[in-house]
Structure formats: C-alpha cells, structure tokens
mmCIF file of C-alpha atoms in Angstrom:
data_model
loop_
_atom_site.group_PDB
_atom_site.id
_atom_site.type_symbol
_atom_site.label_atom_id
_atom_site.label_comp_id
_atom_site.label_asym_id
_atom_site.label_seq_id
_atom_site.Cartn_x
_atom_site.Cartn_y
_atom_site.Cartn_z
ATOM 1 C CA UNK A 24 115.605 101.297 115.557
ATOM 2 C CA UNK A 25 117.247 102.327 112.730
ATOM 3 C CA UNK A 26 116.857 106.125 111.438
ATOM 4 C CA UNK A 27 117.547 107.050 107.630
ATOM 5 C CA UNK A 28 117.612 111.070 106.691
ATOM 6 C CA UNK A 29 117.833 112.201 103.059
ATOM 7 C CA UNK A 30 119.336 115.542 101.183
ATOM 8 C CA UNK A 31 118.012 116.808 99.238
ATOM 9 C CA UNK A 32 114.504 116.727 99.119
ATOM 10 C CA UNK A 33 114.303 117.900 95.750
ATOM 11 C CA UNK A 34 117.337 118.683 93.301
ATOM 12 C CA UNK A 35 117.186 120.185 89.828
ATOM 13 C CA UNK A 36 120.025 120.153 86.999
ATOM 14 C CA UNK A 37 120.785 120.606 83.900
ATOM 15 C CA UNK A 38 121.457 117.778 81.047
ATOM 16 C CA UNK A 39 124.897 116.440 81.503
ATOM 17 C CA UNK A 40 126.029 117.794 85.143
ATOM 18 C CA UNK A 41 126.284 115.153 87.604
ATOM 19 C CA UNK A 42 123.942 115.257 90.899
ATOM 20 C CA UNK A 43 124.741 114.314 94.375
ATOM 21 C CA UNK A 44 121.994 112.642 96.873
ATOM 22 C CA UNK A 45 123.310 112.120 100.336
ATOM 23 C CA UNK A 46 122.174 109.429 103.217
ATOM 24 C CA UNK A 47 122.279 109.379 106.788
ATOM 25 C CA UNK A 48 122.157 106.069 109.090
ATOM 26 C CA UNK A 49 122.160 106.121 113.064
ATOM 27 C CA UNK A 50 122.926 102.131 113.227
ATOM 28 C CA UNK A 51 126.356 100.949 112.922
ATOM 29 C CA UNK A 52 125.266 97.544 112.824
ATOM 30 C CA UNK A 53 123.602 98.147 109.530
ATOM 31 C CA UNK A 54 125.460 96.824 106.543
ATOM 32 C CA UNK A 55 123.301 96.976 103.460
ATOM 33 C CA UNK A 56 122.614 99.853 101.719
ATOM 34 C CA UNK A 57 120.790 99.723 98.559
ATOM 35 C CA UNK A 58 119.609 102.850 96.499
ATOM 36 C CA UNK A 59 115.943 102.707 94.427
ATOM 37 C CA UNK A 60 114.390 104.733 91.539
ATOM 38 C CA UNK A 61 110.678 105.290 91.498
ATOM 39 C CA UNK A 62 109.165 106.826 88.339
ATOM 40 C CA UNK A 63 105.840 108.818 88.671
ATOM 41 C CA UNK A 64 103.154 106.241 89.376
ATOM 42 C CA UNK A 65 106.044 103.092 89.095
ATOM 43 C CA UNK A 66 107.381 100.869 91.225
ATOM 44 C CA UNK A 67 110.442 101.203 93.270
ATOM 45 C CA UNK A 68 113.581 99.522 91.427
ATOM 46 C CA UNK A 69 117.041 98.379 92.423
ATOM 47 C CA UNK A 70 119.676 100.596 91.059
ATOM 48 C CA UNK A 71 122.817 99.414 92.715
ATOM 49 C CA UNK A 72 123.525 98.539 95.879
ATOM 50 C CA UNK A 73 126.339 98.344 98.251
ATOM 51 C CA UNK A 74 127.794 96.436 101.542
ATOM 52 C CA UNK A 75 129.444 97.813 104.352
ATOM 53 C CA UNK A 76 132.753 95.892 102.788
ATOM 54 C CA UNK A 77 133.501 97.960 100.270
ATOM 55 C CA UNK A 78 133.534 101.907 100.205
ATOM 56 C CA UNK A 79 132.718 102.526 96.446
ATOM 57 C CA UNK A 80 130.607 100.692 93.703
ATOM 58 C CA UNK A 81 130.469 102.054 90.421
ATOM 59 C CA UNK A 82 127.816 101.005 87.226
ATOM 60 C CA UNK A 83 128.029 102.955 84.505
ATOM 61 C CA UNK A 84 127.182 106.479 85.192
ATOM 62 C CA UNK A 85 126.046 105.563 88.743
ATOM 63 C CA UNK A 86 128.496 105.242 91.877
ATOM 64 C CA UNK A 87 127.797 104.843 95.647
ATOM 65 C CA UNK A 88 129.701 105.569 97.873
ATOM 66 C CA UNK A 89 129.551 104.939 101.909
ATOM 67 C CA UNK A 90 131.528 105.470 105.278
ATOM 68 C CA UNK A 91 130.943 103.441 107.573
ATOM 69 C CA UNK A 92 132.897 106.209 110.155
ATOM 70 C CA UNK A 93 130.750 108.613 109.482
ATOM 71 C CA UNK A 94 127.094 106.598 108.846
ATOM 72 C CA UNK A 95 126.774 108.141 105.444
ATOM 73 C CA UNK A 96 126.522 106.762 102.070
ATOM 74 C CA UNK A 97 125.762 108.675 99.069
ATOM 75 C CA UNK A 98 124.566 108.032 95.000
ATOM 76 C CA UNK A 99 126.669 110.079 92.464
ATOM 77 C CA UNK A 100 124.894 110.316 88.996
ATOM 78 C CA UNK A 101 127.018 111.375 86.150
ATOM 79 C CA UNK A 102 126.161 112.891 82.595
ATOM 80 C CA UNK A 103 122.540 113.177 83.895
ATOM 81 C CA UNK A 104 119.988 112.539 81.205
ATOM 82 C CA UNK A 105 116.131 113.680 81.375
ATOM 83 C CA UNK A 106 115.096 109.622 81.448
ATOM 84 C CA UNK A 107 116.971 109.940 84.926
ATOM 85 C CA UNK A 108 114.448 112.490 86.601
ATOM 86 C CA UNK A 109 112.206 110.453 89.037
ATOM 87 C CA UNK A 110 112.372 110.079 92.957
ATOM 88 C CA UNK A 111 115.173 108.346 93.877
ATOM 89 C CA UNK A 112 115.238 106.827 97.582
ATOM 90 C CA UNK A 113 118.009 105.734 99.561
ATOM 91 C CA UNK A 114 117.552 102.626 102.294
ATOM 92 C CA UNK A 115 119.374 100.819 105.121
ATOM 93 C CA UNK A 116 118.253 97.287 106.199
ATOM 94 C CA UNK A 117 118.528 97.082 109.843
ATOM 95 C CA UNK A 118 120.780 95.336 111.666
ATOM 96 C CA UNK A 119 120.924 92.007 109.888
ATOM 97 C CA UNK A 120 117.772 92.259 109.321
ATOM 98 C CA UNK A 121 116.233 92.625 105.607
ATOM 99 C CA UNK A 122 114.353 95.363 106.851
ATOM 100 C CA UNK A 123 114.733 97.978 104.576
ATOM 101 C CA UNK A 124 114.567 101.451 106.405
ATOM 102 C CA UNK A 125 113.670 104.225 103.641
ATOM 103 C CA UNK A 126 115.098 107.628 103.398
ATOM 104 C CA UNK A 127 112.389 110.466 102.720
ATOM 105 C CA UNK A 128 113.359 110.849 98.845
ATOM 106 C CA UNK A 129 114.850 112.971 96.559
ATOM 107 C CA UNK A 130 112.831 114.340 93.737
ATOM 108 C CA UNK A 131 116.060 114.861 90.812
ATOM 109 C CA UNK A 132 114.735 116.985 87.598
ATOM 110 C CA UNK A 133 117.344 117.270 84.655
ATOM 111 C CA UNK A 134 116.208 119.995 82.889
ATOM 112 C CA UNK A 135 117.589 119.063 78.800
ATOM 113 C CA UNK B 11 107.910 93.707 84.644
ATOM 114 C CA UNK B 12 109.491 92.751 87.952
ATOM 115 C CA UNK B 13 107.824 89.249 88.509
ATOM 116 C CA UNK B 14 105.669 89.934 91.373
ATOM 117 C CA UNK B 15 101.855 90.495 90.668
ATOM 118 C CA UNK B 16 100.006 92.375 93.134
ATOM 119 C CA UNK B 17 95.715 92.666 93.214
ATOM 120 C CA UNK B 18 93.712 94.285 92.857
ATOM 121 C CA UNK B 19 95.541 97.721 91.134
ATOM 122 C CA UNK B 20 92.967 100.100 92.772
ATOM 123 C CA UNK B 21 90.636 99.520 95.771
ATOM 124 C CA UNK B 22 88.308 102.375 96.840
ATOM 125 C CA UNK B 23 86.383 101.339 99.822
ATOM 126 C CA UNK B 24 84.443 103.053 103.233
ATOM 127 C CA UNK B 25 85.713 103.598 106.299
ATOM 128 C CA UNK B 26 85.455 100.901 108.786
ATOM 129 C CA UNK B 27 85.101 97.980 105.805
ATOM 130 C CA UNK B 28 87.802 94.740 105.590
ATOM 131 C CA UNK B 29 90.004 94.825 102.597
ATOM 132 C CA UNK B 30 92.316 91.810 101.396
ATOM 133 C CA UNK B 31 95.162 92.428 99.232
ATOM 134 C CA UNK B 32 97.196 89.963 97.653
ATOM 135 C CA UNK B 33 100.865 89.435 96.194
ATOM 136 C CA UNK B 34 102.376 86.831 94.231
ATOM 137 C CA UNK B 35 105.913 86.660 94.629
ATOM 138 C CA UNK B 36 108.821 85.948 91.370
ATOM 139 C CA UNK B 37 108.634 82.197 90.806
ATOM 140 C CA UNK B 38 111.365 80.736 92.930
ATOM 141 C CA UNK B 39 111.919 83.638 95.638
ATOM 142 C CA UNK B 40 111.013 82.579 99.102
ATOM 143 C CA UNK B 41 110.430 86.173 100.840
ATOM 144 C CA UNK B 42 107.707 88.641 100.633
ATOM 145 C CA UNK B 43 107.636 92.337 102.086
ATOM 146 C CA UNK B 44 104.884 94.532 102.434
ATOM 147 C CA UNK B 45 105.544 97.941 102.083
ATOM 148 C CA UNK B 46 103.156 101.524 102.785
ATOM 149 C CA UNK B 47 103.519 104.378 100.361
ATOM 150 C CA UNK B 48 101.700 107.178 101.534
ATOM 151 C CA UNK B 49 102.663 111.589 100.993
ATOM 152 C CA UNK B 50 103.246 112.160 104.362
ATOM 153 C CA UNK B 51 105.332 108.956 105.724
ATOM 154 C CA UNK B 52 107.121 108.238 102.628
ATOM 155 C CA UNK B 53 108.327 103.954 102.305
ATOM 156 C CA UNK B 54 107.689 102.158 105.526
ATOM 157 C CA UNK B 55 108.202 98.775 105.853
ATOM 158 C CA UNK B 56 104.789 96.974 107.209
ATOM 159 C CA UNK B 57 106.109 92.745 107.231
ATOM 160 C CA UNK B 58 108.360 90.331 106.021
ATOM 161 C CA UNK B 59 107.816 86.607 105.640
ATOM 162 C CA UNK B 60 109.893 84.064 104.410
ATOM 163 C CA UNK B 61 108.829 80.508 103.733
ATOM 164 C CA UNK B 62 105.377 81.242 105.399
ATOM 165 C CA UNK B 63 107.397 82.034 108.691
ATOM 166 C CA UNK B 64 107.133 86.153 110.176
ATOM 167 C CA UNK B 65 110.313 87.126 110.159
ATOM 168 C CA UNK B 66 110.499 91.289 111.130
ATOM 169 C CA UNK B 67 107.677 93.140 111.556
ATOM 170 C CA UNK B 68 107.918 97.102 110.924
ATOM 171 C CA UNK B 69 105.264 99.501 112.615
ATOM 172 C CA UNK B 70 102.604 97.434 111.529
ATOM 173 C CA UNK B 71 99.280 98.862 112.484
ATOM 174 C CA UNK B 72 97.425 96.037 115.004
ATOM 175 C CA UNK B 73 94.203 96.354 112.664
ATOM 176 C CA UNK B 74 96.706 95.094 110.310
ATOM 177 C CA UNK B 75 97.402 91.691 109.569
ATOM 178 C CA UNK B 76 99.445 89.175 107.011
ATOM 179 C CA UNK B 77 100.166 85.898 106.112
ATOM 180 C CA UNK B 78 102.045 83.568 103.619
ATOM 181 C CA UNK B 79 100.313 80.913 102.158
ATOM 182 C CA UNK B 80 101.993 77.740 101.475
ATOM 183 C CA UNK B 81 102.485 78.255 97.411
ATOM 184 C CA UNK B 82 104.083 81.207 98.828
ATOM 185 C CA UNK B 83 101.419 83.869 98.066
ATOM 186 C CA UNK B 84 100.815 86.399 100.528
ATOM 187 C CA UNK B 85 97.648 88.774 102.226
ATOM 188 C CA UNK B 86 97.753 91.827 103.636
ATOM 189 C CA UNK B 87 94.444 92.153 105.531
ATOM 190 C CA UNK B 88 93.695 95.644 106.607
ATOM 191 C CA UNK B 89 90.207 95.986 108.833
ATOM 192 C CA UNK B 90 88.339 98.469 110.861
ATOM 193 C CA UNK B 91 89.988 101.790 107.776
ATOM 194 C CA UNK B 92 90.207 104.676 108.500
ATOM 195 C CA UNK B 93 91.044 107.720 106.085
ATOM 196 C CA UNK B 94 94.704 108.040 107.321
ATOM 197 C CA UNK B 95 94.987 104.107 105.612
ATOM 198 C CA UNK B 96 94.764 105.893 102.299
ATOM 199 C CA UNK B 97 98.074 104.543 100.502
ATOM 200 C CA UNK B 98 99.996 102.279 98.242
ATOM 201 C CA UNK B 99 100.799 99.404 99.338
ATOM 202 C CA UNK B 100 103.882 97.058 97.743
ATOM 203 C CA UNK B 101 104.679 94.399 97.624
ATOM 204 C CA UNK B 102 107.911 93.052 97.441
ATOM 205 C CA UNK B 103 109.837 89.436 97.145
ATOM 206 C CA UNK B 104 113.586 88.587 97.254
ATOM 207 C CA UNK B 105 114.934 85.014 96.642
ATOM 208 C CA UNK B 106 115.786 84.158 100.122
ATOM 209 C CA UNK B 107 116.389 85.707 103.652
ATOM 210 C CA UNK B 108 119.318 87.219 105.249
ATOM 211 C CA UNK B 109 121.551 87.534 103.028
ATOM 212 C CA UNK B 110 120.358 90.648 101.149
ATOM 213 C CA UNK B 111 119.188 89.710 97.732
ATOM 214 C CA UNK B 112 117.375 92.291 96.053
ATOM 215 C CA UNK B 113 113.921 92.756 96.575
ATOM 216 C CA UNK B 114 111.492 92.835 93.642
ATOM 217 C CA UNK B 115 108.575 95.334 93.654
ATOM 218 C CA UNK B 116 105.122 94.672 92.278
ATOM 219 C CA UNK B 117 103.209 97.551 90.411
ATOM 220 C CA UNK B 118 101.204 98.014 94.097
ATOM 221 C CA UNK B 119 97.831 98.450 95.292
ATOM 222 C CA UNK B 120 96.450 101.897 95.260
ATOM 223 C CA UNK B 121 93.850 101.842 98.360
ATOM 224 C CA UNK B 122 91.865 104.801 99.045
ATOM 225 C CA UNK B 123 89.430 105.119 101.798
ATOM 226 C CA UNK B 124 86.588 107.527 101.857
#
C-alpha cells in the first residue's frame, strides 16, 4: 500500500517568513494529493489540493507543488501570519482510490 | 461548519462495552469516510462507503464494523474496547466517488476508554 512520510515534524518561524513542509509518496499510481489544516481540538480542512497533471497550484499565500519523478509534493506558505500556526497534514489517496493516506504532521508555530 | 454532524461529541465508556457512533453526511454528498485520530498513529483511514455500497476499507480493526444507511447516514460500531481504541474518530463525506472531490470533516467523536 501506499506510504506517506512528512518533514518536518514540527517547524517554528517568525511573522512574515515563508515555511516549507515537504511530502513523500512510494506509489506512482497515486494522483491526488491534497494538503489539510487542523487547529487545536478542530477538524481537519481542505486547504488546496493538487493532481498529478499539473506541477504547481497557487491560492493566495499558499502554493503546492509536486513531482511526480521524484514522489514528492510539498506546501509553500508565504508571509506567514500567527492565525496560520496549527498542524498541517499532507495526504495521498491511493491508487485511484479515495483513500486518503495521511502524512504524520507538521506542527508550524509563527512566532509574531 | 463543514456540513457533516457527527454524535455523540464525547463518549467515555469501559473496556470490553459496544459503542455506536454516528455521522450525517453534507446534504447531497453520496460518500462517507471514517477516519482514527489517535497520538501515536496520527490520521488513518478506517472505511469508505458510497451510496450504502463498501468501497475501500483501510486497516480496519475486525471488532470494528460500519454501515450506510439508506438516507445516507452512517455507523461506526466499535465492540469488545480496549484502551489502545482511545481516539477521535471523523467522519468525513465528499459529493461522490472517484473522482476526488473534497472530503468534508465533521467536528469528530472523542472516545475514550477506561
């Protein structure tokens, strides 16, 4: 099955420098990626998403990026804010599956 | 407020007792998930249904068990607990199946087993 590995495990920064949260995927078949927020004691929550046809999605302040070469995607926040600290968790659905595989999660503080 | 309404919130119960948790999916989407939060094993994925069909099952625990319900509402039914079933379990719906719509969380159930 499908194997998902997360860096960091925690990440700390200060107001307005960007952070960088990188994914790891063993299945090539895989070709959704989406990436999920989850405030202390909250839900998870869509923040974007992308497919394996298209290397780079962008939403504002948040871009993903993935190669499909390499089995790696990764979420770029810019102009981090303190509202942005929570865990933030990456996922693959297998195969063509929607069986969403979850990375270990990255705790992000942004220290103001 | 994503839509989906999960009960009960909290459930504190003994080991070896049946518990039944339920999840009401957004109005109109067709799939629910089950998910396990716990420390040590992060987000696993338990079940998915869509249209009261199984369609993938995760590492679902065999003293574990789930079902849709015509109108679309789903049970997770966890028996025989044991302290390591200590968790939060979401719930999650998405409009269809296969095509990778988003899935919606619900607030969860917080279970903990003493």
């Amino acid at each position: 099955g499908e194997n998902v590995e997360q860096h960091p495990s925690t990440l700390s920064v200060q107001e307005g420098d960007s952070a960088v949260i990188k994914c790891t995927y063993s299945d090539s078949a895989s070709n959704y990626f989406p990436w999920y927020k989850q405030e202390l004691g909250k839900r998870p929550q869509l923040i974007i998403d992308i497919r394996s046809n298209v290397g780079e999605k962008k939403d504002q302040r948040i871009a993903v990026t993935l190669n499909k070469t390499a089995k790696h995607f990764s979420l770029h926040i810019t102009e981090t804010q303190p509202e942005d600290s929570a865990v933030y968790f990456c996922a693959v659905a297998e195969g063509n599956t929607d069986k969403l595989i979850f990375g270990t999660g990255t705790r992000l503080q942004v220290f103001p | 407020d994503s839509g989906v309404t999960q009960t009960p919130k909290h459930l504190i119960t003994a080991t070896g007792q049946r518990v039944t948790l339920r999840c009401s999916p957004r109005s109109g989407d067709l799939s629910v998930y089950w998910y396990q939060q716990s420390l040590d094993q992060g987000l696993q994925f338990l079940i998915h249904y869509y249209n009261g069909e199984e369609r993938a099952k995760g590492n679902i625990l065999e003293r574990f068990s789930a079902q849709q319900f015509p109108d679309l509402h789903s049970e997770l039914n966890l028996s025989s607990l044991e302290l390591g079933d200590s968790a939060l379990y979401f719930c999650a719906s998405s409009a269809t199946s296969g095509t990778h719509n988003e899935q919606f969380f619900g607030p969860g159930t917080r279970l903990t087993v003493l």
